[in-house]
Structure formats: C-alpha cells, structure tokens
Amino acid sequence: MTSIGNVAGRVGPVHPAVSRSHPLPIAAGRPNTLAAWLALIGIILPAWEMHVYIAGAKFTAGRMGVVLLFLPALGMLCQRGRRTVLSDLFAFLTAAWILCAAVYTSGASSISSAGAESLEFIASYVVGRAFFFGPAALNTFVRALKVLATAAIILALVDVLTGRWAAHDVAAAMFGTSALGPVFREGVVRATSTFDHPILFGTFCSLISAIFLFWEANSLRRIIFVALCFVGCVVSRSSAALMCFMIIIAAYAYNNLMFQIRARWVALWTIFAVILAVIFLVSEHPIGWVISHLTLDPVTGYYRILIWDAALDRISQSPVAGFSLQLFNQNILDSTVDCVWLVVALRFGIPTSIFLFLTNVTACLPAKRSYQMQVRNTFSERMSLAFTVVLLMFMFAGLTVHFWNYMWIFWGVCIGIRASLREMALGTTHPVLE
C-alpha cells in the first residue's frame, strides 16, 4: 500500500468501473507547474503598488495570472471525460449577477470595477477547476503554495523587525506608486507582508494551515509549516485569523480522534446547528452576539455590530441590485465594512451573496455513497476534507472580514479545486493510489 507521501506526481490506474464509461482526461495526469505558479503569484507580489494598465484596465499580478490561464482552463474543462458540477452554475451566476447589478444601478460607469471583480472570481474558479484536477496537479499546487507562503511569512517577520511594511515600500519604489502605510496595535506594527491589510494576511495564514495539515505526510514537516502559519497569524495581530487557526486545529484533531466513526461530521454539524438555533432563540440580537464573540477585542466586536445594523438598513432599500460603488454619506459604511457578505450585498444585491454562498456549499457536497464504496482514494479524501475546511473558514471569517484583491482570487481558486475533487469523487475519473 502506497502512503500519501509517495503519490507526488504519480497517478495510479483508473478503477475498471470508471475507465470503461469515463476515460481519464489528459489534464488529470499533468502536474501543471506553470499554472500553479501563475495562479499563486499574487501571494508574493503586492497588489496595491505593483500593477499595470492594459487598454485602460488595471492588472495586478494575481489578476494577470488567472486571466492568462482563463481561456486555456475553459478549453481543458471541455475535454472529453470532464463533467460539470452544481457549483459551476452558481459560480457563473455569482459573476454574472455582479455585472448585471452594477450596470443596472450605475450604468457603464461601474463596469470597470465590477467587471474586474466578476472576472477575478470566475477566472480563478475556472482555473482551480481545470488545472488542479488529479493528484499530480494538486501536489504541484500545494508545493508552490508552500514556497510562496513561506516567503510571505518571512517578509511579515521583516515587517515586525523594521516596524514598516517593507515589501510595500520596496514595491512602491520600484513602480513609482504610493505605498500603503503601516498600522499598529498596542504600539507594535501589524505585519501585512505582501497583502493589502494585516487581517487579509493573517486570515490567509490560518486558511493554508488546513491545507498543510491534511496534505503533509511527514509529521515533522507538518509541524514546521503549520507553526509557520501560526507565526503569520500572530504577527498579523488579527483575532479573526487566530480564531480560524484554532478552529482548523480543532477540526483536524477531531477528525483524527473520531476517524473510525463514519457519521462524525454529521454529528458535529448537528451539534453546531443546535447551538446556533439556541443563540437565535435566546438572544435579543443573535447576529450581534455571534459577531461580538468572533473577535478577541470587544471594541472591534461591537463596532462590527454597528456595521451590520447600518448595512442591513441600507440593503433593505435595494435588496436585489445593491448600490454598486455609491457612497452613503455615512461614516461607518463609507469607511469600512468588515464583512464580505455585507459588502457583496451592499454593492450587488442579496442574490449575489446567496449565489456566492451556494457556490461554496455545492462545491463541498459529498459524493454519492454508492461510488465511494466502490473506490477509496485516501489522498483525494484528505484533500477534499482540507479544502472543505478552507471554504468553511472563508465563509466563517467572512462574517468579520472583507476579501479583496488576491484573497478574493485565492477564494475562487480554492472553490474550483474543491469542486474538481467533488467531480472526481462523483465518478467521472478517480485515480487510485497503489
């Protein structure tokens, strides 16, 4: 029996029941090294300072990477042996509603920003779906992620040592743009590395820890890389990042302890649903109670409650199409809205938030039990669980964090990868580990 650590770049034979009816797509056996680096290049190149304009359109490194891969990715998805999954529909609806809502509320003047956001999401999703399909490609993706994430965390430590956002200062000097200024908490700089905000960097570190936990077979390397992620969370001084990291560690430990129980996740989600139901029944302000307990600093928690109250009031005035890029002449909403779900609903309407939510949920749906009993692929199962945790943490952290620039792109890539893992589990193709 081959261990998980020995599958790098190697795909085993296709299960006979599968190979007769669904030929293995050519892409499933490719490592796609260039695609992995292009999809992840936004981790290491600051978006705020490092950008170029092409035909009047602004391109950051992360956006350029997924746009270059977009059309080839569409071609790969059309290969014989690939099939669509439900999340494909909701990903398309999310991107389409962003454009339609922006045109409806603001006309052609808002196409540039809304179009960029729509393109980033659908392109990153399609790239994740197409290029990281199969163990070889997924191993290559995680290896590239390890290298770039390590570099980003090292740059964050430089932030702490210098008291400046070093990567942003260097990028601004190279491109002749204005650099983002550092922010401090309790007199200590909050590290941001190459990201646009410490919260984004810290959340990124917490999310990738889930991938390393479930992917890495060597215990020592697993500890080292997860510890690096924890360092990133700490130096960002973000309560949302630390909370997500702790939840991920707890989920990993729970999975290991309860591994022999098939219904362990059903039981966990049932308990969670009961607790949530009690909160909503007992609390006078259930959303406020949840938000205030997601942060370590009560002040930031209550400030987010004010954001929710103000945002929900505005959303009720235009629930279908939102307000695009309009200002509200209100200090709270015009300065920051620390919730991706509220921002999306404010700008493009409630349907966009619903479609985005359903894209994540449908990508994580379990495969048919009858097929799972035919073929067991330990590597795919572990990575499916890893990216399920990543998507759940994206949705959870999104209650107190807004994602933009590369974090928005990385979210789309992760959804696409999880959707491809689900496609494999459904029986289109299912490489078996020897």
mmCIF file of N, CA, C and O in Angstrom, residues 319-404:
data_model
loop_
_atom_site.group_PDB
_atom_site.id
_atom_site.type_symbol
_atom_site.label_atom_id
_atom_site.label_comp_id
_atom_site.label_asym_id
_atom_site.label_seq_id
_atom_site.Cartn_x
_atom_site.Cartn_y
_atom_site.Cartn_z
ATOM 1 N N PRO A 319 -32.529 45.589 -2.162
ATOM 2 C CA PRO A 319 -32.065 44.225 -1.877
ATOM 3 C C PRO A 319 -31.645 43.418 -3.103
ATOM 4 O O PRO A 319 -30.839 42.499 -2.981
ATOM 5 N N VAL A 320 -32.167 43.745 -4.264
ATOM 6 C CA VAL A 320 -31.918 42.919 -5.452
ATOM 7 C C VAL A 320 -30.649 43.321 -6.188
ATOM 8 O O VAL A 320 -29.848 42.475 -6.578
ATOM 9 N N ALA A 321 -30.437 44.615 -6.398
ATOM 10 C CA ALA A 321 -29.305 45.075 -7.209
ATOM 11 C C ALA A 321 -28.233 45.810 -6.419
ATOM 12 O O ALA A 321 -27.154 46.080 -6.934
ATOM 13 N N GLY A 322 -28.477 46.159 -5.176
ATOM 14 C CA GLY A 322 -27.488 46.860 -4.376
ATOM 15 C C GLY A 322 -27.267 48.290 -4.833
ATOM 16 O O GLY A 322 -28.103 48.888 -5.522
ATOM 17 N N PHE A 323 -26.096 48.829 -4.487
ATOM 18 C CA PHE A 323 -25.805 50.230 -4.774
ATOM 19 C C PHE A 323 -24.509 50.417 -5.557
ATOM 20 O O PHE A 323 -24.012 51.535 -5.669
ATOM 21 N N SER A 324 -23.930 49.340 -6.070
ATOM 22 C CA SER A 324 -22.682 49.401 -6.826
ATOM 23 C C SER A 324 -21.607 50.116 -6.009
ATOM 24 O O SER A 324 -21.339 49.741 -4.876
ATOM 25 N N LEU A 325 -21.029 51.200 -6.538
ATOM 26 C CA LEU A 325 -19.933 51.888 -5.856
ATOM 27 C C LEU A 325 -20.357 53.197 -5.214
ATOM 28 O O LEU A 325 -19.531 54.052 -4.912
ATOM 29 N N GLN A 326 -21.632 53.372 -5.006
ATOM 30 C CA GLN A 326 -22.122 54.635 -4.459
ATOM 31 C C GLN A 326 -21.672 54.818 -3.006
ATOM 32 O O GLN A 326 -21.564 53.869 -2.239
ATOM 33 N N LEU A 327 -21.420 56.080 -2.645
ATOM 34 C CA LEU A 327 -21.162 56.423 -1.254
ATOM 35 C C LEU A 327 -22.489 56.667 -0.547
ATOM 36 O O LEU A 327 -23.475 57.073 -1.154
ATOM 37 N N PHE A 328 -22.507 56.421 0.769
ATOM 38 C CA PHE A 328 -23.752 56.511 1.518
ATOM 39 C C PHE A 328 -23.822 57.746 2.417
ATOM 40 O O PHE A 328 -24.803 57.932 3.124
ATOM 41 N N ASN A 329 -22.754 58.559 2.394
ATOM 42 C CA ASN A 329 -22.682 59.724 3.284
ATOM 43 C C ASN A 329 -22.900 59.308 4.737
ATOM 44 O O ASN A 329 -23.606 59.957 5.503
ATOM 45 N N GLN A 330 -22.297 58.196 5.088
ATOM 46 C CA GLN A 330 -22.388 57.648 6.433
ATOM 47 C C GLN A 330 -21.000 57.150 6.831
ATOM 48 O O GLN A 330 -20.390 56.348 6.115
ATOM 49 N N ASN A 331 -20.498 57.642 7.953
ATOM 50 C CA ASN A 331 -19.109 57.371 8.323
ATOM 51 C C ASN A 331 -18.775 55.886 8.349
ATOM 52 O O ASN A 331 -17.728 55.454 7.853
ATOM 53 N N ILE A 332 -19.656 55.084 8.910
ATOM 54 C CA ILE A 332 -19.357 53.661 9.069
ATOM 55 C C ILE A 332 -19.275 52.964 7.720
ATOM 56 O O ILE A 332 -18.286 52.304 7.386
ATOM 57 N N LEU A 333 -20.307 53.109 6.895
ATOM 58 C CA LEU A 333 -20.362 52.384 5.627
ATOM 59 C C LEU A 333 -19.388 52.930 4.591
ATOM 60 O O LEU A 333 -18.953 52.185 3.702
ATOM 61 N N ASP A 334 -19.058 54.217 4.676
ATOM 62 C CA ASP A 334 -18.137 54.795 3.697
ATOM 63 C C ASP A 334 -16.669 54.597 4.072
ATOM 64 O O ASP A 334 -15.775 54.886 3.266
ATOM 65 N N SER A 335 -16.397 54.113 5.280
ATOM 66 C CA SER A 335 -15.007 53.897 5.691
ATOM 67 C C SER A 335 -14.613 52.431 5.548
ATOM 68 O O SER A 335 -13.651 52.090 4.872
ATOM 69 N N THR A 336 -15.367 51.557 6.164
ATOM 70 C CA THR A 336 -15.066 50.127 6.057
ATOM 71 C C THR A 336 -16.285 49.298 6.440
ATOM 72 O O THR A 336 -17.044 49.679 7.340
ATOM 73 N N VAL A 337 -16.457 48.196 5.738
ATOM 74 C CA VAL A 337 -17.496 47.222 6.082
ATOM 75 C C VAL A 337 -16.791 45.876 6.216
ATOM 76 O O VAL A 337 -16.440 45.245 5.224
ATOM 77 N N ASP A 338 -16.563 45.453 7.454
ATOM 78 C CA ASP A 338 -15.750 44.267 7.714
ATOM 79 C C ASP A 338 -16.578 42.988 7.644
ATOM 80 O O ASP A 338 -16.672 42.227 8.619
ATOM 81 N N CYS A 339 -17.155 42.749 6.484
ATOM 82 C CA CYS A 339 -17.909 41.513 6.261
ATOM 83 C C CYS A 339 -18.102 41.339 4.766
ATOM 84 O O CYS A 339 -18.749 42.164 4.121
ATOM 85 N N VAL A 340 -17.550 40.285 4.208
ATOM 86 C CA VAL A 340 -17.635 40.100 2.770
ATOM 87 C C VAL A 340 -19.076 39.921 2.315
ATOM 88 O O VAL A 340 -19.474 40.374 1.238
ATOM 89 N N TRP A 341 -19.899 39.283 3.155
ATOM 90 C CA TRP A 341 -21.290 39.038 2.771
ATOM 91 C C TRP A 341 -22.072 40.351 2.701
ATOM 92 O O TRP A 341 -22.911 40.538 1.806
ATOM 93 N N LEU A 342 -21.790 41.266 3.635
ATOM 94 C CA LEU A 342 -22.463 42.558 3.610
ATOM 95 C C LEU A 342 -21.980 43.414 2.442
ATOM 96 O O LEU A 342 -22.777 44.099 1.791
ATOM 97 N N VAL A 343 -20.667 43.407 2.188
ATOM 98 C CA VAL A 343 -20.126 44.201 1.085
ATOM 99 C C VAL A 343 -20.721 43.762 -0.247
ATOM 100 O O VAL A 343 -21.142 44.593 -1.064
ATOM 101 N N VAL A 344 -20.761 42.466 -0.462
ATOM 102 C CA VAL A 344 -21.305 41.939 -1.716
ATOM 103 C C VAL A 344 -22.780 42.305 -1.854
ATOM 104 O O VAL A 344 -23.241 42.715 -2.926
ATOM 105 N N ALA A 345 -23.546 42.179 -0.766
ATOM 106 C CA ALA A 345 -24.971 42.512 -0.813
ATOM 107 C C ALA A 345 -25.185 44.012 -0.996
ATOM 108 O O ALA A 345 -26.100 44.430 -1.721
ATOM 109 N N LEU A 346 -24.364 44.830 -0.331
ATOM 110 C CA LEU A 346 -24.472 46.283 -0.498
ATOM 111 C C LEU A 346 -24.182 46.708 -1.922
ATOM 112 O O LEU A 346 -24.873 47.563 -2.492
ATOM 113 N N ARG A 347 -23.165 46.130 -2.517
ATOM 114 C CA ARG A 347 -22.735 46.561 -3.844
ATOM 115 C C ARG A 347 -23.567 45.945 -4.968
ATOM 116 O O ARG A 347 -23.881 46.617 -5.955
ATOM 117 N N PHE A 348 -23.920 44.650 -4.826
ATOM 118 C CA PHE A 348 -24.535 43.950 -5.950
ATOM 119 C C PHE A 348 -25.836 43.230 -5.605
ATOM 120 O O PHE A 348 -26.362 42.491 -6.437
ATOM 121 N N GLY A 349 -26.350 43.420 -4.405
ATOM 122 C CA GLY A 349 -27.625 42.829 -4.055
ATOM 123 C C GLY A 349 -27.515 41.505 -3.311
ATOM 124 O O GLY A 349 -26.491 40.806 -3.390
ATOM 125 N N ILE A 350 -28.575 41.178 -2.611
ATOM 126 C CA ILE A 350 -28.619 39.933 -1.834
ATOM 127 C C ILE A 350 -28.428 38.686 -2.698
ATOM 128 O O ILE A 350 -27.768 37.727 -2.269
ATOM 129 N N PRO A 351 -28.991 38.641 -3.939
ATOM 130 C CA PRO A 351 -28.778 37.431 -4.754
ATOM 131 C C PRO A 351 -27.307 37.078 -4.951
ATOM 132 O O PRO A 351 -26.949 35.900 -4.995
ATOM 133 N N THR A 352 -26.428 38.079 -5.044
ATOM 134 C CA THR A 352 -25.004 37.790 -5.221
ATOM 135 C C THR A 352 -24.448 37.069 -4.004
ATOM 136 O O THR A 352 -23.680 36.110 -4.134
ATOM 137 N N SER A 353 -24.809 37.526 -2.810
ATOM 138 C CA SER A 353 -24.357 36.839 -1.592
ATOM 139 C C SER A 353 -24.899 35.417 -1.535
ATOM 140 O O SER A 353 -24.192 34.486 -1.128
ATOM 141 N N ILE A 354 -26.141 35.237 -1.961
ATOM 142 C CA ILE A 354 -26.744 33.898 -1.959
ATOM 143 C C ILE A 354 -26.023 32.991 -2.948
ATOM 144 O O ILE A 354 -25.686 31.842 -2.629
ATOM 145 N N PHE A 355 -25.772 33.507 -4.162
ATOM 146 C CA PHE A 355 -25.080 32.694 -5.168
ATOM 147 C C PHE A 355 -23.661 32.349 -4.714
ATOM 148 O O PHE A 355 -23.183 31.235 -4.935
ATOM 149 N N LEU A 356 -22.978 33.305 -4.088
ATOM 150 C CA LEU A 356 -21.626 33.050 -3.588
ATOM 151 C C LEU A 356 -21.655 31.980 -2.504
ATOM 152 O O LEU A 356 -20.807 31.070 -2.491
ATOM 153 N N PHE A 357 -22.616 32.082 -1.603
ATOM 154 C CA PHE A 357 -22.765 31.084 -0.544
ATOM 155 C C PHE A 357 -23.030 29.697 -1.136
ATOM 156 O O PHE A 357 -22.397 28.710 -0.740
ATOM 157 N N LEU A 358 -23.917 29.626 -2.108
ATOM 158 C CA LEU A 358 -24.270 28.338 -2.716
ATOM 159 C C LEU A 358 -23.117 27.773 -3.543
ATOM 160 O O LEU A 358 -22.974 26.551 -3.647
ATOM 161 N N THR A 359 -22.295 28.638 -4.125
ATOM 162 C CA THR A 359 -21.111 28.151 -4.842
ATOM 163 C C THR A 359 -20.204 27.397 -3.899
ATOM 164 O O THR A 359 -19.698 26.308 -4.216
ATOM 165 N N ASN A 360 -19.979 27.955 -2.719
ATOM 166 C CA ASN A 360 -19.143 27.296 -1.717
ATOM 167 C C ASN A 360 -19.772 25.999 -1.220
ATOM 168 O O ASN A 360 -19.103 24.962 -1.139
ATOM 169 N N VAL A 361 -21.046 26.056 -0.885
ATOM 170 C CA VAL A 361 -21.718 24.891 -0.294
ATOM 171 C C VAL A 361 -21.807 23.741 -1.290
ATOM 172 O O VAL A 361 -21.512 22.583 -0.949
ATOM 173 N N THR A 362 -22.203 24.026 -2.525
ATOM 174 C CA THR A 362 -22.361 22.950 -3.511
ATOM 175 C C THR A 362 -21.019 22.348 -3.919
ATOM 176 O O THR A 362 -20.958 21.179 -4.300
ATOM 177 N N ALA A 363 -19.944 23.145 -3.828
ATOM 178 C CA ALA A 363 -18.617 22.579 -4.115
ATOM 179 C C ALA A 363 -18.215 21.553 -3.060
ATOM 180 O O ALA A 363 -17.423 20.645 -3.336
ATOM 181 N N CYS A 364 -18.775 21.684 -1.859
ATOM 182 C CA CYS A 364 -18.421 20.800 -0.739
ATOM 183 C C CYS A 364 -19.386 19.642 -0.551
ATOM 184 O O CYS A 364 -19.211 18.837 0.380
ATOM 185 N N LEU A 365 -20.402 19.536 -1.383
ATOM 186 C CA LEU A 365 -21.378 18.462 -1.208
ATOM 187 C C LEU A 365 -20.694 17.101 -1.292
ATOM 188 O O LEU A 365 -19.779 16.905 -2.092
ATOM 189 N N PRO A 366 -21.100 16.155 -0.475
ATOM 190 C CA PRO A 366 -20.478 14.822 -0.517
ATOM 191 C C PRO A 366 -20.816 14.097 -1.809
ATOM 192 O O PRO A 366 -21.830 14.373 -2.451
ATOM 193 N N ALA A 367 -19.946 13.172 -2.184
ATOM 194 C CA ALA A 367 -20.187 12.365 -3.375
ATOM 195 C C ALA A 367 -21.203 11.274 -3.063
ATOM 196 O O ALA A 367 -21.545 11.031 -1.905
ATOM 197 N N LYS A 368 -21.665 10.629 -4.105
ATOM 198 C CA LYS A 368 -22.632 9.561 -3.917
ATOM 199 C C LYS A 368 -22.009 8.435 -3.105
ATOM 200 O O LYS A 368 -20.902 7.978 -3.400
ATOM 201 N N ARG A 369 -22.724 7.993 -2.097
ATOM 202 C CA ARG A 369 -22.193 6.949 -1.205
ATOM 203 C C ARG A 369 -21.918 5.652 -1.961
ATOM 204 O O ARG A 369 -20.937 4.959 -1.701
ATOM 205 N N SER A 370 -22.739 5.335 -2.962
ATOM 206 C CA SER A 370 -22.549 4.086 -3.689
ATOM 207 C C SER A 370 -21.203 4.058 -4.400
ATOM 208 O O SER A 370 -20.534 3.038 -4.479
ATOM 209 N N TYR A 371 -20.777 5.207 -4.930
ATOM 210 C CA TYR A 371 -19.496 5.237 -5.622
ATOM 211 C C TYR A 371 -18.341 5.224 -4.626
ATOM 212 O O TYR A 371 -17.313 4.586 -4.854
ATOM 213 N N GLN A 372 -18.508 5.909 -3.523
ATOM 214 C CA GLN A 372 -17.447 5.937 -2.527
ATOM 215 C C GLN A 372 -17.143 4.536 -2.018
ATOM 216 O O GLN A 372 -16.018 4.230 -1.643
ATOM 217 N N MET A 373 -18.149 3.676 -1.997
ATOM 218 C CA MET A 373 -17.932 2.326 -1.510
ATOM 219 C C MET A 373 -17.178 1.487 -2.545
ATOM 220 O O MET A 373 -16.546 0.495 -2.211
ATOM 221 N N GLN A 374 -17.219 1.885 -3.841
ATOM 222 C CA GLN A 374 -16.513 1.149 -4.874
ATOM 223 C C GLN A 374 -15.018 1.443 -4.829
ATOM 224 O O GLN A 374 -14.190 0.567 -4.989
ATOM 225 N N VAL A 375 -14.678 2.714 -4.668
ATOM 226 C CA VAL A 375 -13.285 3.127 -4.750
ATOM 227 C C VAL A 375 -12.945 4.004 -3.559
ATOM 228 O O VAL A 375 -13.659 4.938 -3.257
ATOM 229 N N ARG A 376 -11.823 3.711 -2.894
ATOM 230 C CA ARG A 376 -11.364 4.550 -1.801
ATOM 231 C C ARG A 376 -10.038 5.195 -2.205
ATOM 232 O O ARG A 376 -9.095 4.514 -2.569
ATOM 233 N N ASN A 377 -9.969 6.475 -2.202
ATOM 234 C CA ASN A 377 -8.761 7.205 -2.563
ATOM 235 C C ASN A 377 -8.401 8.080 -1.369
ATOM 236 O O ASN A 377 -8.972 9.148 -1.180
ATOM 237 N N THR A 378 -7.471 7.610 -0.562
ATOM 238 C CA THR A 378 -7.142 8.308 0.680
ATOM 239 C C THR A 378 -6.670 9.725 0.413
ATOM 240 O O THR A 378 -7.067 10.660 1.110
ATOM 241 N N PHE A 379 -5.826 9.905 -0.592
ATOM 242 C CA PHE A 379 -5.309 11.239 -0.888
ATOM 243 C C PHE A 379 -6.444 12.194 -1.241
ATOM 244 O O PHE A 379 -6.530 13.307 -0.718
ATOM 245 N N SER A 380 -7.332 11.798 -2.140
ATOM 246 C CA SER A 380 -8.441 12.658 -2.541
ATOM 247 C C SER A 380 -9.377 12.944 -1.378
ATOM 248 O O SER A 380 -9.899 14.052 -1.242
ATOM 249 N N GLU A 381 -9.592 11.963 -0.530
ATOM 250 C CA GLU A 381 -10.459 12.168 0.625
ATOM 251 C C GLU A 381 -9.860 13.195 1.577
ATOM 252 O O GLU A 381 -10.564 14.073 2.089
ATOM 253 N N ARG A 382 -8.550 13.085 1.802
ATOM 254 C CA ARG A 382 -7.891 14.021 2.712
ATOM 255 C C ARG A 382 -7.904 15.438 2.130
ATOM 256 O O ARG A 382 -8.163 16.405 2.850
ATOM 257 N N MET A 383 -7.648 15.560 0.839
ATOM 258 C CA MET A 383 -7.631 16.886 0.235
ATOM 259 C C MET A 383 -9.039 17.461 0.121
ATOM 260 O O MET A 383 -9.235 18.672 0.220
ATOM 261 N N SER A 384 -10.014 16.606 -0.084
ATOM 262 C CA SER A 384 -11.397 17.082 -0.087
ATOM 263 C C SER A 384 -11.760 17.671 1.268
ATOM 264 O O SER A 384 -12.387 18.727 1.360
ATOM 265 N N LEU A 385 -11.348 16.981 2.322
ATOM 266 C CA LEU A 385 -11.610 17.484 3.668
ATOM 267 C C LEU A 385 -10.843 18.781 3.914
ATOM 268 O O LEU A 385 -11.380 19.737 4.496
ATOM 269 N N ALA A 386 -9.591 18.849 3.441
ATOM 270 C CA ALA A 386 -8.779 20.052 3.624
ATOM 271 C C ALA A 386 -9.433 21.266 2.981
ATOM 272 O O ALA A 386 -9.579 22.325 3.606
ATOM 273 N N PHE A 387 -9.857 21.130 1.726
ATOM 274 C CA PHE A 387 -10.432 22.277 1.033
ATOM 275 C C PHE A 387 -11.862 22.560 1.484
ATOM 276 O O PHE A 387 -12.336 23.690 1.370
ATOM 277 N N THR A 388 -12.540 21.558 2.019
ATOM 278 C CA THR A 388 -13.834 21.829 2.643
ATOM 279 C C THR A 388 -13.647 22.725 3.860
ATOM 280 O O THR A 388 -14.382 23.703 4.050
ATOM 281 N N VAL A 389 -12.654 22.409 4.681
ATOM 282 C CA VAL A 389 -12.358 23.238 5.848
ATOM 283 C C VAL A 389 -11.969 24.650 5.414
ATOM 284 O O VAL A 389 -12.396 25.638 6.019
ATOM 285 N N VAL A 390 -11.160 24.762 4.351
ATOM 286 C CA VAL A 390 -10.752 26.084 3.855
ATOM 287 C C VAL A 390 -11.973 26.910 3.449
ATOM 288 O O VAL A 390 -12.098 28.086 3.825
ATOM 289 N N LEU A 391 -12.885 26.305 2.710
ATOM 290 C CA LEU A 391 -14.072 27.051 2.261
ATOM 291 C C LEU A 391 -14.979 27.421 3.432
ATOM 292 O O LEU A 391 -15.537 28.530 3.473
ATOM 293 N N LEU A 392 -15.133 26.514 4.379
ATOM 294 C CA LEU A 392 -15.948 26.824 5.556
ATOM 295 C C LEU A 392 -15.336 27.978 6.344
ATOM 296 O O LEU A 392 -16.053 28.855 6.847
ATOM 297 N N MET A 393 -14.004 27.997 6.436
ATOM 298 C CA MET A 393 -13.335 29.085 7.153
ATOM 299 C C MET A 393 -13.404 30.397 6.369
ATOM 300 O O MET A 393 -13.487 31.474 6.964
ATOM 301 N N PHE A 394 -13.373 30.320 5.054
ATOM 302 C CA PHE A 394 -13.580 31.525 4.248
ATOM 303 C C PHE A 394 -14.958 32.114 4.561
ATOM 304 O O PHE A 394 -15.099 33.327 4.779
ATOM 305 N N MET A 395 -15.976 31.256 4.583
ATOM 306 C CA MET A 395 -17.332 31.743 4.839
ATOM 307 C C MET A 395 -17.481 32.253 6.263
ATOM 308 O O MET A 395 -18.137 33.271 6.511
ATOM 309 N N PHE A 396 -16.846 31.556 7.204
ATOM 310 C CA PHE A 396 -16.926 31.937 8.609
ATOM 311 C C PHE A 396 -16.181 33.245 8.861
ATOM 312 O O PHE A 396 -16.710 34.186 9.458
ATOM 313 N N ALA A 397 -14.933 33.311 8.402
ATOM 314 C CA ALA A 397 -14.142 34.529 8.590
ATOM 315 C C ALA A 397 -14.775 35.704 7.867
ATOM 316 O O ALA A 397 -14.640 36.860 8.290
ATOM 317 N N GLY A 398 -15.487 35.422 6.784
ATOM 318 C CA GLY A 398 -16.145 36.485 6.029
ATOM 319 C C GLY A 398 -17.202 37.238 6.807
ATOM 320 O O GLY A 398 -17.623 38.322 6.392
ATOM 321 N N LEU A 399 -17.621 36.699 7.952
ATOM 322 C CA LEU A 399 -18.566 37.429 8.802
ATOM 323 C C LEU A 399 -17.923 38.661 9.420
ATOM 324 O O LEU A 399 -18.615 39.620 9.773
ATOM 325 N N THR A 400 -16.596 38.654 9.572
ATOM 326 C CA THR A 400 -15.904 39.798 10.170
ATOM 327 C C THR A 400 -14.759 40.314 9.303
ATOM 328 O O THR A 400 -13.989 41.167 9.739
ATOM 329 N N VAL A 401 -14.623 39.770 8.093
ATOM 330 C CA VAL A 401 -13.529 40.175 7.199
ATOM 331 C C VAL A 401 -14.087 40.348 5.789
ATOM 332 O O VAL A 401 -14.907 39.548 5.342
ATOM 333 N N HIS A 402 -13.613 41.396 5.110
ATOM 334 C CA HIS A 402 -13.927 41.555 3.689
ATOM 335 C C HIS A 402 -12.711 41.139 2.874
ATOM 336 O O HIS A 402 -11.585 41.515 3.188
ATOM 337 N N PHE A 403 -12.922 40.333 1.825
ATOM 338 C CA PHE A 403 -11.819 39.854 0.997
ATOM 339 C C PHE A 403 -11.779 40.614 -0.321
ATOM 340 O O PHE A 403 -12.797 40.739 -1.003
ATOM 341 N N TRP A 404 -10.594 41.087 -0.665
ATOM 342 C CA TRP A 404 -10.443 41.772 -1.957
ATOM 343 C C TRP A 404 -9.052 41.475 -2.507
ATOM 344 O O TRP A 404 -8.217 40.857 -1.855
#
